[in-house]
Short mmCIF file of C-alpha atoms and ligand atoms in Angstrom, two decimals:
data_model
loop_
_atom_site.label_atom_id
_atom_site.label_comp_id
_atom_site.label_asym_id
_atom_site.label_seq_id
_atom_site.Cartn_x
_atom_site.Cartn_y
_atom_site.Cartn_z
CA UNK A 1 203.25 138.76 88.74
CA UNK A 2 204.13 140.10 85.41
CA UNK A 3 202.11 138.41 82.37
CA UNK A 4 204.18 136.60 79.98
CA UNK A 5 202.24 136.82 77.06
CA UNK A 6 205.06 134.83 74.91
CA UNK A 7 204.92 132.14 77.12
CA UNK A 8 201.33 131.75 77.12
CA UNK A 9 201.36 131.92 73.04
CA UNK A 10 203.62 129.39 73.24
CA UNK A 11 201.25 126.58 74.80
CA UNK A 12 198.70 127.37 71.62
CA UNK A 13 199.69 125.69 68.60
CA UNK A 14 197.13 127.15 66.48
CA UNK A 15 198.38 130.63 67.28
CA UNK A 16 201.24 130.50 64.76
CA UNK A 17 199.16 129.23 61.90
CA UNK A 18 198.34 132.02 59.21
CA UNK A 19 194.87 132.75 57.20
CA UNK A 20 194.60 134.11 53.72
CA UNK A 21 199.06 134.06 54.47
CA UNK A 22 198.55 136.68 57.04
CA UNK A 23 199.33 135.79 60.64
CA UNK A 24 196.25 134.75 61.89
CA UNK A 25 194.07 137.23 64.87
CA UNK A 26 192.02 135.22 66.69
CA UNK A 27 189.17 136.97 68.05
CA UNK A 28 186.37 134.87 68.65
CA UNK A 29 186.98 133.66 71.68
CA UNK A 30 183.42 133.87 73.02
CA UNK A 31 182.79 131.49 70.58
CA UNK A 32 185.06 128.69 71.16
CA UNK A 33 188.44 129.51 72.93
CA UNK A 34 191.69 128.30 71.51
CA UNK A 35 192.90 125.21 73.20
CA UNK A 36 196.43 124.90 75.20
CA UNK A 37 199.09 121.82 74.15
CA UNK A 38 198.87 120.44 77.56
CA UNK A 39 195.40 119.92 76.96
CA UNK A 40 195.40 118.42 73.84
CA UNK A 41 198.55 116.10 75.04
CA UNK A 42 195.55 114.90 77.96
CA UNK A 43 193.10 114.03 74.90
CA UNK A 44 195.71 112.20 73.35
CA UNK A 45 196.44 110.35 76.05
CA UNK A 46 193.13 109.81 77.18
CA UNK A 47 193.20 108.05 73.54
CA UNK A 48 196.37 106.43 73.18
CA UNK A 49 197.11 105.18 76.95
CA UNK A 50 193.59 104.86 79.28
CA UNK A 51 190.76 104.50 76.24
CA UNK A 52 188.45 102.43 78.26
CA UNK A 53 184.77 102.35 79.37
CA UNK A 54 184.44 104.26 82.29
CA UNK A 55 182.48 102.58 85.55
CA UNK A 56 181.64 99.61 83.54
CA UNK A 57 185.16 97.31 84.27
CA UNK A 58 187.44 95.60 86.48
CA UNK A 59 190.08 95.85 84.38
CA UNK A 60 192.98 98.24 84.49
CA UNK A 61 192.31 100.48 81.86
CA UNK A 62 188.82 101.03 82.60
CA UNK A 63 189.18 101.57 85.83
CA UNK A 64 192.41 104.79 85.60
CA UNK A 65 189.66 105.82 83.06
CA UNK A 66 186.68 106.60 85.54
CA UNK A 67 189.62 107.60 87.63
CA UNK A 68 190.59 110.45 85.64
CA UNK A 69 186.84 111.21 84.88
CA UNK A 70 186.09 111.40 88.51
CA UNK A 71 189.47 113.00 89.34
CA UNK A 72 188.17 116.04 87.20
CA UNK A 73 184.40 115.90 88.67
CA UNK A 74 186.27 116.65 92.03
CA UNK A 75 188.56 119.38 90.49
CA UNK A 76 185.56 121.08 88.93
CA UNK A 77 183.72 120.83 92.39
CA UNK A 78 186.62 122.32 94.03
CA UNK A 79 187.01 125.15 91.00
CA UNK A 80 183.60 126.55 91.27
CA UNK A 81 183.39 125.99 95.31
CA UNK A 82 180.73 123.22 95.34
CA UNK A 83 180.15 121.29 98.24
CA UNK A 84 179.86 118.07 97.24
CA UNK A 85 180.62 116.16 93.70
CA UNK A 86 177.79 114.57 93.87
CA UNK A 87 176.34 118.25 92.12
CA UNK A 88 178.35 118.17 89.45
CA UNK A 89 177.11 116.71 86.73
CA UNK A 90 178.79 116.56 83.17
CA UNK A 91 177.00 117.00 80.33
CA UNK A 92 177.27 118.13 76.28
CA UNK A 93 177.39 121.85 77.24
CA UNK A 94 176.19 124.61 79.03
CA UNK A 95 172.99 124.06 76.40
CA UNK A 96 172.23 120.66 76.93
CA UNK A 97 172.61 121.81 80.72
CA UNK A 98 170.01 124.08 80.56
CA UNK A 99 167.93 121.54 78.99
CA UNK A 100 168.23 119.26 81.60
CA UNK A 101 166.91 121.57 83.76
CA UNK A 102 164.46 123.00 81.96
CA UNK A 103 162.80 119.74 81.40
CA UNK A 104 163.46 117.80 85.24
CA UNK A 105 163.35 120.67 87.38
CA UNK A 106 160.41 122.40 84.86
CA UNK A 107 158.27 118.94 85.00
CA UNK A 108 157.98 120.11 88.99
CA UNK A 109 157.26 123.41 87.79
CA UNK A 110 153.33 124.23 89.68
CA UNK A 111 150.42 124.65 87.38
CA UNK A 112 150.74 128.48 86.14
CA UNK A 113 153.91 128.70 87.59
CA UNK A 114 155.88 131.75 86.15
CA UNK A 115 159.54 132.04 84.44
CA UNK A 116 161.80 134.79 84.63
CA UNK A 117 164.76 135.06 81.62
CA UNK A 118 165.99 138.49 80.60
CA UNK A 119 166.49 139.75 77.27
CA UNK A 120 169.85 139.44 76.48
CA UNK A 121 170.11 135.55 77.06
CA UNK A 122 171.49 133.27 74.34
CA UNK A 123 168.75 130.95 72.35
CA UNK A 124 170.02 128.18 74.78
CA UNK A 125 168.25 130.07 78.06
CA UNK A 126 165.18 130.60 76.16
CA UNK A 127 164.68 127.53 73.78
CA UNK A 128 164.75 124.94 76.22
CA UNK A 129 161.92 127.08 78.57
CA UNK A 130 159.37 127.32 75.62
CA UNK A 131 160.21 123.88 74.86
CA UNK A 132 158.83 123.21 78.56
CA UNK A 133 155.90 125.73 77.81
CA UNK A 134 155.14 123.96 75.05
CA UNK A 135 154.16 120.59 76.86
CA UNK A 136 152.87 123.22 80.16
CA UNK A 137 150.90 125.81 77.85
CA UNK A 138 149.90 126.91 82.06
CA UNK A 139 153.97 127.91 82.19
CA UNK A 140 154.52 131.92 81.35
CA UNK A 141 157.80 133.82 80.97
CA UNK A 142 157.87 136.58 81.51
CA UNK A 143 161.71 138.63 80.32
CA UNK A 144 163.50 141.09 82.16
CA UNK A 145 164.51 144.39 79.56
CA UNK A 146 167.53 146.54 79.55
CA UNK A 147 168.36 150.26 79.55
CA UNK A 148 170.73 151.78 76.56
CA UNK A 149 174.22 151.07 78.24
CA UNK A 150 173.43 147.12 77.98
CA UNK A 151 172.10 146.47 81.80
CA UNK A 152 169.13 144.70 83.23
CA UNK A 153 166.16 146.73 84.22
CA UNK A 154 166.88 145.60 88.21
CA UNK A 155 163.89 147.26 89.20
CA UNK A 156 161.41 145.45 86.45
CA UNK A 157 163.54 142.21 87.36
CA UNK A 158 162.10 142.73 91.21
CA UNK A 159 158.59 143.97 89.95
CA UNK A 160 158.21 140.91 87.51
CA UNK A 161 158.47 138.59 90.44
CA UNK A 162 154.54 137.23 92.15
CA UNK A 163 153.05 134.51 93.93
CA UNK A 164 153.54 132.63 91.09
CA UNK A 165 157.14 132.87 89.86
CA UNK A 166 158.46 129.26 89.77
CA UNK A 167 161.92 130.07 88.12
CA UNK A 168 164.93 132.83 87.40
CA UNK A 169 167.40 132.32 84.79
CA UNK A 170 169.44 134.47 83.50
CA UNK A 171 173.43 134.69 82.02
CA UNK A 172 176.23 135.76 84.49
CA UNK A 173 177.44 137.87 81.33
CA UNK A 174 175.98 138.75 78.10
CA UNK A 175 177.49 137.14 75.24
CA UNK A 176 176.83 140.43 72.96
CA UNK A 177 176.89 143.12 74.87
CA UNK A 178 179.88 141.64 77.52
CA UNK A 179 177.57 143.28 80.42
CA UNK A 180 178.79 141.22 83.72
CA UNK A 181 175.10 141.22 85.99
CA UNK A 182 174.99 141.46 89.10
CA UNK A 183 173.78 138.07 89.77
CA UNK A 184 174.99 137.44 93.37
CA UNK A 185 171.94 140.16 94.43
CA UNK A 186 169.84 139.39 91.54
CA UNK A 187 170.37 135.53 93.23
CA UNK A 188 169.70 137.14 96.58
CA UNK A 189 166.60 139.00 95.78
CA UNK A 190 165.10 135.71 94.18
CA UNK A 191 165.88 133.76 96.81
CA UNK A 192 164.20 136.41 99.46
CA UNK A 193 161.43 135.21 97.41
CA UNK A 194 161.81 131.55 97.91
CA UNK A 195 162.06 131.40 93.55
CA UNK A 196 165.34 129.38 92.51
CA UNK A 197 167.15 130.71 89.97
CA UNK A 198 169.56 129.02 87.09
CA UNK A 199 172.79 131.28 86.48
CA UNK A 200 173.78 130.66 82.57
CA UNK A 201 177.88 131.32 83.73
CA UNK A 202 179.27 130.25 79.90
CA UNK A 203 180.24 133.30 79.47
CA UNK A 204 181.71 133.91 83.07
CA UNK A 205 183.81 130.94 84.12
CA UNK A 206 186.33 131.75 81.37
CA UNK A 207 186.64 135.44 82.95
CA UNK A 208 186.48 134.96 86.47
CA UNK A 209 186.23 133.37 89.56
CA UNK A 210 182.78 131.87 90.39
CA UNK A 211 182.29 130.15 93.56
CA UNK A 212 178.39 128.78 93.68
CA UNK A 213 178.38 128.27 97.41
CA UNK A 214 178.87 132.44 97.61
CA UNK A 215 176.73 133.11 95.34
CA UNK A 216 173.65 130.64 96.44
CA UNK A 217 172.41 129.87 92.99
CA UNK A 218 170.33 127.24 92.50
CA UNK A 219 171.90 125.97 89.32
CA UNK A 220 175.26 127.20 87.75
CA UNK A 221 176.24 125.96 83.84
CA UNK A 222 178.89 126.38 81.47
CA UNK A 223 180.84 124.90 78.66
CA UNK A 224 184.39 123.69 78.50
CA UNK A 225 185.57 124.61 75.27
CA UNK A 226 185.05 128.43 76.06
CA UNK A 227 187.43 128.20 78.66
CA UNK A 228 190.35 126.53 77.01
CA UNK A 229 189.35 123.08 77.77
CA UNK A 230 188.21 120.04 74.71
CA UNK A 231 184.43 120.33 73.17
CA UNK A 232 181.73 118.58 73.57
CA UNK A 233 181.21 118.58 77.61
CA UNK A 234 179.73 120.55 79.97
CA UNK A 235 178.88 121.21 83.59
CA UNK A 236 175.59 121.61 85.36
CA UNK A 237 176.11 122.79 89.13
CA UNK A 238 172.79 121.79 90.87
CA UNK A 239 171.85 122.01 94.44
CA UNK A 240 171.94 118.43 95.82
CA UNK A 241 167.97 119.23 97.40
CA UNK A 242 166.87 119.69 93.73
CA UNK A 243 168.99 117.39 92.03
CA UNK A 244 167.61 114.48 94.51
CA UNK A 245 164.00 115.54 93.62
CA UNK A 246 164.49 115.78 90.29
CA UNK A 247 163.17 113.06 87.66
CA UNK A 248 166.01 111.61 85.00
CA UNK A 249 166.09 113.71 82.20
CA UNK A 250 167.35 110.64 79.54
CA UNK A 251 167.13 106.83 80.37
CA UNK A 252 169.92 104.24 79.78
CA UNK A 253 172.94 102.81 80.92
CA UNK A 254 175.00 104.11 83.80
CA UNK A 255 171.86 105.89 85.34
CA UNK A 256 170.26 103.34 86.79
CA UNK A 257 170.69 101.33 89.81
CA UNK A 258 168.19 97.99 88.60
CA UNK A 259 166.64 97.44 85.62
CA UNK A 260 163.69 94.93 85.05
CA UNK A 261 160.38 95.01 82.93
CA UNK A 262 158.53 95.35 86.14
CA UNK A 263 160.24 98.75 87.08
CA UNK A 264 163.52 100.37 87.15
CA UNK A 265 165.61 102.34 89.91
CA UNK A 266 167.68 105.08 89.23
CA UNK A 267 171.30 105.60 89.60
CA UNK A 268 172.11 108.13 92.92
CA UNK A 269 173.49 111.84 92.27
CA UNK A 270 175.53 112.37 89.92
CA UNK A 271 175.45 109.17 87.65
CA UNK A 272 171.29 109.45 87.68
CA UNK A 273 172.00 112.31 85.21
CA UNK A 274 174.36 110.91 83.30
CA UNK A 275 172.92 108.23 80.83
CA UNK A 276 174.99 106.62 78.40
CA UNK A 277 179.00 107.03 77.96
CA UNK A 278 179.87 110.32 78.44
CA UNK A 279 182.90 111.88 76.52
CA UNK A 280 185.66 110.34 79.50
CA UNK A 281 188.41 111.58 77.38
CA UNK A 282 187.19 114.75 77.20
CA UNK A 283 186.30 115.30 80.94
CA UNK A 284 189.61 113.63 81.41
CA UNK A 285 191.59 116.53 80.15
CA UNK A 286 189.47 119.11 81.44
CA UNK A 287 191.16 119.65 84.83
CA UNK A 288 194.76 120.65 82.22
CA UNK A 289 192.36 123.98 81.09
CA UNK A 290 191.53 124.42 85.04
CA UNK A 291 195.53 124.36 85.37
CA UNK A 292 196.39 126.34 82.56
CA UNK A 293 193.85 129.17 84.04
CA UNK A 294 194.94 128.49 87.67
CA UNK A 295 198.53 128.90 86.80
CA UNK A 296 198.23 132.32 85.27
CA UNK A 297 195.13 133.85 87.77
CA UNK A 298 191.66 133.79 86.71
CA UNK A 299 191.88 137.59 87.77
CA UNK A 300 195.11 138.31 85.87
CA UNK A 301 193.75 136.83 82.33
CA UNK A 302 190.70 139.10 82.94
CA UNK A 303 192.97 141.97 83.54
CA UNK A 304 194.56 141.30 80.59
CA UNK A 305 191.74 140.74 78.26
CA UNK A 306 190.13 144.37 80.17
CA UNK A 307 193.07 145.92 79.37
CA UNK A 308 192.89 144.87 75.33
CA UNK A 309 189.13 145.44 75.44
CA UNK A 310 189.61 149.34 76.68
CA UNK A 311 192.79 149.83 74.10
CA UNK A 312 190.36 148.45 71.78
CA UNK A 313 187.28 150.40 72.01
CA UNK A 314 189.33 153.95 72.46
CA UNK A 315 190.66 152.94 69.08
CA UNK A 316 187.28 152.28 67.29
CA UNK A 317 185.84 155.41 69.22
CA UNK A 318 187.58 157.22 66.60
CA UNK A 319 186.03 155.45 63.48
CA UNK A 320 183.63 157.72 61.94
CA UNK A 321 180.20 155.65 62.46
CA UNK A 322 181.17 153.23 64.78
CA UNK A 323 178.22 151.74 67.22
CA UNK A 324 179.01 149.49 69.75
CA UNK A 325 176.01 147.77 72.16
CA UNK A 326 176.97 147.25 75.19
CA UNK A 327 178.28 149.95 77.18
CA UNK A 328 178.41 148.60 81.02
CA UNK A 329 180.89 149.95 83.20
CA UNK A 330 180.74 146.17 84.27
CA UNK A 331 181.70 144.84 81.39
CA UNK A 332 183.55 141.61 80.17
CA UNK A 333 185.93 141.57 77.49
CA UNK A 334 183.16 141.69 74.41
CA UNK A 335 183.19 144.18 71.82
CA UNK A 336 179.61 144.08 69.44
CA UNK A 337 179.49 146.78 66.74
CA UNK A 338 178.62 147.95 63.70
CA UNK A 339 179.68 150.72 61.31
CA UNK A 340 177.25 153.19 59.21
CA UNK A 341 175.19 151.05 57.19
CA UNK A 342 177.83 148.49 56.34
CA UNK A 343 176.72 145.05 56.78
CA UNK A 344 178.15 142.69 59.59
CA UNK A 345 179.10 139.61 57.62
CA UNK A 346 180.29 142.00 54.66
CA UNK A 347 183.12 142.65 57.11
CA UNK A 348 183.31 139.76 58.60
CA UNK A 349 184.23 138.38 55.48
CA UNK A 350 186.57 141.08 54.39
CA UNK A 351 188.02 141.02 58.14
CA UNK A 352 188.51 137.00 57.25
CA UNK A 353 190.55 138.05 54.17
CA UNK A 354 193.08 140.02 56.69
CA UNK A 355 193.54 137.19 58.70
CA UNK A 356 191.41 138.72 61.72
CA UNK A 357 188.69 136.12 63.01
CA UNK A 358 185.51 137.49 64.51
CA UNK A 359 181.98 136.23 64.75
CA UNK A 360 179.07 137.97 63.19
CA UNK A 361 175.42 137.54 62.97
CA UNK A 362 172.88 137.63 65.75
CA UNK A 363 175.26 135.38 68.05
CA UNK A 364 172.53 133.10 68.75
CA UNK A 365 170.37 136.02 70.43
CA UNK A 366 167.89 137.20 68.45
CA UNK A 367 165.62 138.22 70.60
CA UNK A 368 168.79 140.56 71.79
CA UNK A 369 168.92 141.88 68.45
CA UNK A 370 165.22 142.19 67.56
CA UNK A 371 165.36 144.38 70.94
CA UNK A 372 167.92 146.82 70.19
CA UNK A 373 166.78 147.10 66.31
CA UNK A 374 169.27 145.05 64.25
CA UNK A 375 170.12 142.20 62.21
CA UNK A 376 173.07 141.14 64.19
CA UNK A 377 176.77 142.64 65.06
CA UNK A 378 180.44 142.21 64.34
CA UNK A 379 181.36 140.74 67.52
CA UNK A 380 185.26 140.90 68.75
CA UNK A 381 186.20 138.69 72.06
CA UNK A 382 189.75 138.61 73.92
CA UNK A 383 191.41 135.50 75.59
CA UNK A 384 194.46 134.98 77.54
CA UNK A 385 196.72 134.91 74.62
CA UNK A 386 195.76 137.77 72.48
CA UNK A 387 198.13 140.85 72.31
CA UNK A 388 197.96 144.72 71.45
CA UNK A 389 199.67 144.44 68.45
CA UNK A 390 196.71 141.80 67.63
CA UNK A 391 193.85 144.87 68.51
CA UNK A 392 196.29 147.24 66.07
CA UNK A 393 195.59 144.95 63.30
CA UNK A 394 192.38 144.37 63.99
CA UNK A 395 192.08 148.26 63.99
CA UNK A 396 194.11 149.03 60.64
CA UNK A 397 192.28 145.96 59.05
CA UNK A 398 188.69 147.70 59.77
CA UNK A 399 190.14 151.26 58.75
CA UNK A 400 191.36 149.64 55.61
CA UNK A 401 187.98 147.65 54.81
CA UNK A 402 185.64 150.10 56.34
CA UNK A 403 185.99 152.33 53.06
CA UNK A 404 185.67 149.52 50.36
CA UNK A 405 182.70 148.64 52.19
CA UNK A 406 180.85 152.55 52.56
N1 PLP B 501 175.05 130.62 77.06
C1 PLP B 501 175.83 131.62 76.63
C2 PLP B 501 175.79 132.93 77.33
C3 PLP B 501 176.65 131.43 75.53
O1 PLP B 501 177.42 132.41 75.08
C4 PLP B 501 176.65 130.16 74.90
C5 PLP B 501 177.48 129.93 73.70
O2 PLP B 501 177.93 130.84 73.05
C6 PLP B 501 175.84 129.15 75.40
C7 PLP B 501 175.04 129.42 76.50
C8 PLP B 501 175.80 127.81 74.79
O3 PLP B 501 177.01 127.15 74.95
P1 PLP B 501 177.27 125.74 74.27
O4 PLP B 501 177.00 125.93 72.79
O5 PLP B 501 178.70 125.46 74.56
O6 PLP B 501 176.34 124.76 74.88
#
């Protein structure tokens, strides 16, 4: 199938806006992703047609409402090869995900039980597990290094595990560095050891296929608005076994099955995990992103964004002081770097002024950045819709700032 960029473009309104009156380069797509109209026509609608309360009415509206809401729990089940939607559970984001988690699944955690993250994991893989170490001061972690290309230590990942490791959790791919783990043995070696693991996969879903039945992970998170779908939810994959075990993580309505000052019971799998309204709309439109990536291939848009990623880095190879971290032959389409002594946001800002949008700072992974020695990165992501002529402006807007900025 040949890629039809122009069509593609065409679903994305935003793409024809300009910044600073140039046309505007989107590329921070590991960020947030762009969102397609068909999408935003389901929000709308999920507004203007079916805005109800989902599974609290008989009437009409309410009830195409928790239709569509559990029309897309079943899509997502089928997307990422789950085996039942009763494990899919929406939530805020990959974040509050791994929160959930941390804090039901942790509060089964055994006294001195050990956790294993790695050092390249955003703040939300790490945050949430201190948070839990915080109430368990027993808990460790204990965090998996890399060597200079951007990959996990494998063999420290193996030693680190003992009689007491409770926990893995680790990303599917870096955020930073764009390094794609090998999680399907890093799963299998954990799991040898009888230690389940949580696979962070916000980064991943957007770039390729993930089925969690292949991959036997424990726990499997991400966040729709990476992958072209509305803000604001999430998905937590959990193995039914744990999911039943596991306490509520927040009380209120729509979790519970009876209520009474005497004692409550609790909602089965998935609503015991969902408290409160959820965003309906939202998960409503989500299964228009899982179309908009089904139609075009999962595998195509990642040879796509590959292809801009490699066109890319051969062109900043040639810039006189360019760094980039992360340098994985398995690699997702992520470009982190730096230039001389010239500081990220400095051209950030001046890449702003050229109408070419990337993220800098410390991407929400400091301990990343404490690790390999700096304050942060320029960090430049690809989607489905960005083009080679976008990477050649990118590329003559850093040769033309790089020198104001030396
Ligand atoms: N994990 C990784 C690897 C990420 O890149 C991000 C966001 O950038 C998150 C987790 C958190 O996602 P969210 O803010 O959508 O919850």
């Amino acid at each position: 199938m040949s890629y039809n960029i122009e069509k593609i473009r065409s679903e994305f309104p935003i793409l024809s806006r300009s910044i600073e009156g140039k046309p505007l380069v989107y590329l921070d797509n590991t960020a947030t992703s762009q969102t397609p109209r068909r999408v935003v026509d389901a929000v709308v609608s999920g507004y203007c047609d079916f805005k109800a309360n989902v599974h609290r009415g008989v009437h009409t509206l309410s009830q195409k409402a928790t239709e569509l809401q559990e029309e897309s729990r079943r899509r997502v089940r089928d997307y990422i090869g789950a085996s039942s939607e009763e494990e899919i559970i929406f939530t805020r984001g990959a974040t509050e995900a791994i929160n959930l988690v941390a804090c039901s699944f942790g509060s089964l955690f055994p006294r001195n039980g050990e956790i294993i993250l790695t050092v390249m994991e955003h703040h939300a893989n790490i945050v949430p597990w201190q948070l839990l170490q915080s109430r368990r001061p027993d808990l460790k972690i204990k965090v998996v290094d890399i060597n200079d290309r951007g990959e996990l230590l494998l063999d420290q990942y193996r030693d680190l595990f003992n009689e007491n490791t409770c926990m893995a959790s680790f990303c599917h791919v870096s955020n930073v560095l764009g390094t794609v783990n090998p999680v399907k043995e890093m799963i299998g070696y954990a799991r040898s050891k009888s230690v389940p693991v949580l696979v962070d996969g916000a980064q991943a879903v957007p770039h390729m296929r993930v089925d969690v039945t292949d991959l036997d992970c424990d726990f499997y998170v991400f966040s729709s608005h990476k992958m072209y779908g509305p803000t604001g939810i999430g998905v937590l994959y959990g193995k039914k076994e744990h999911l039943l075990r596991m306490p509520p993580y927040q009380g209120g309505g729509e979790m519970i099955s009876h209520v009474s000052f005497e004692g409550t019971t609790f909602a089965g799998l998935p609503f015991k995990f969902e408290a409160g309204t959820p965003d309906f709309v939202g998960i409503g439109a989500l299964p228009k992103a899982l179309d908009f990536m089904d139609e075009i291939g999962v595998e195509n848009i990642a040879a796509h964004e590959l292809e801009l990623m490699e066109y890319a880095e051969e062109k900043m190879r040639e810039i006189p002081g360019m760094r980039i971290f992360g340098n994985s032959p398995h690699k997702s389409a992520v470009v982190s770097f730096l230039v001389g002594d010239i500081h990220h946001y400095d051209m950030g800002m001046l890449l702003d002024k050229l109408g070419v949008e990337v993220r800098t700072g410390h991407h929400c992974a400091q301990p990343l950045m404490q690790r390999l020695g700096i304050s942060g990165t320029v960090r430049a992501s690809f989607a489905a819709y960005n083009t080679l002529g976008e990477v050649d402006s990118f590329i003559s807007a850093l040769r033309r700032i790089i020198p104001i900025l030396s």
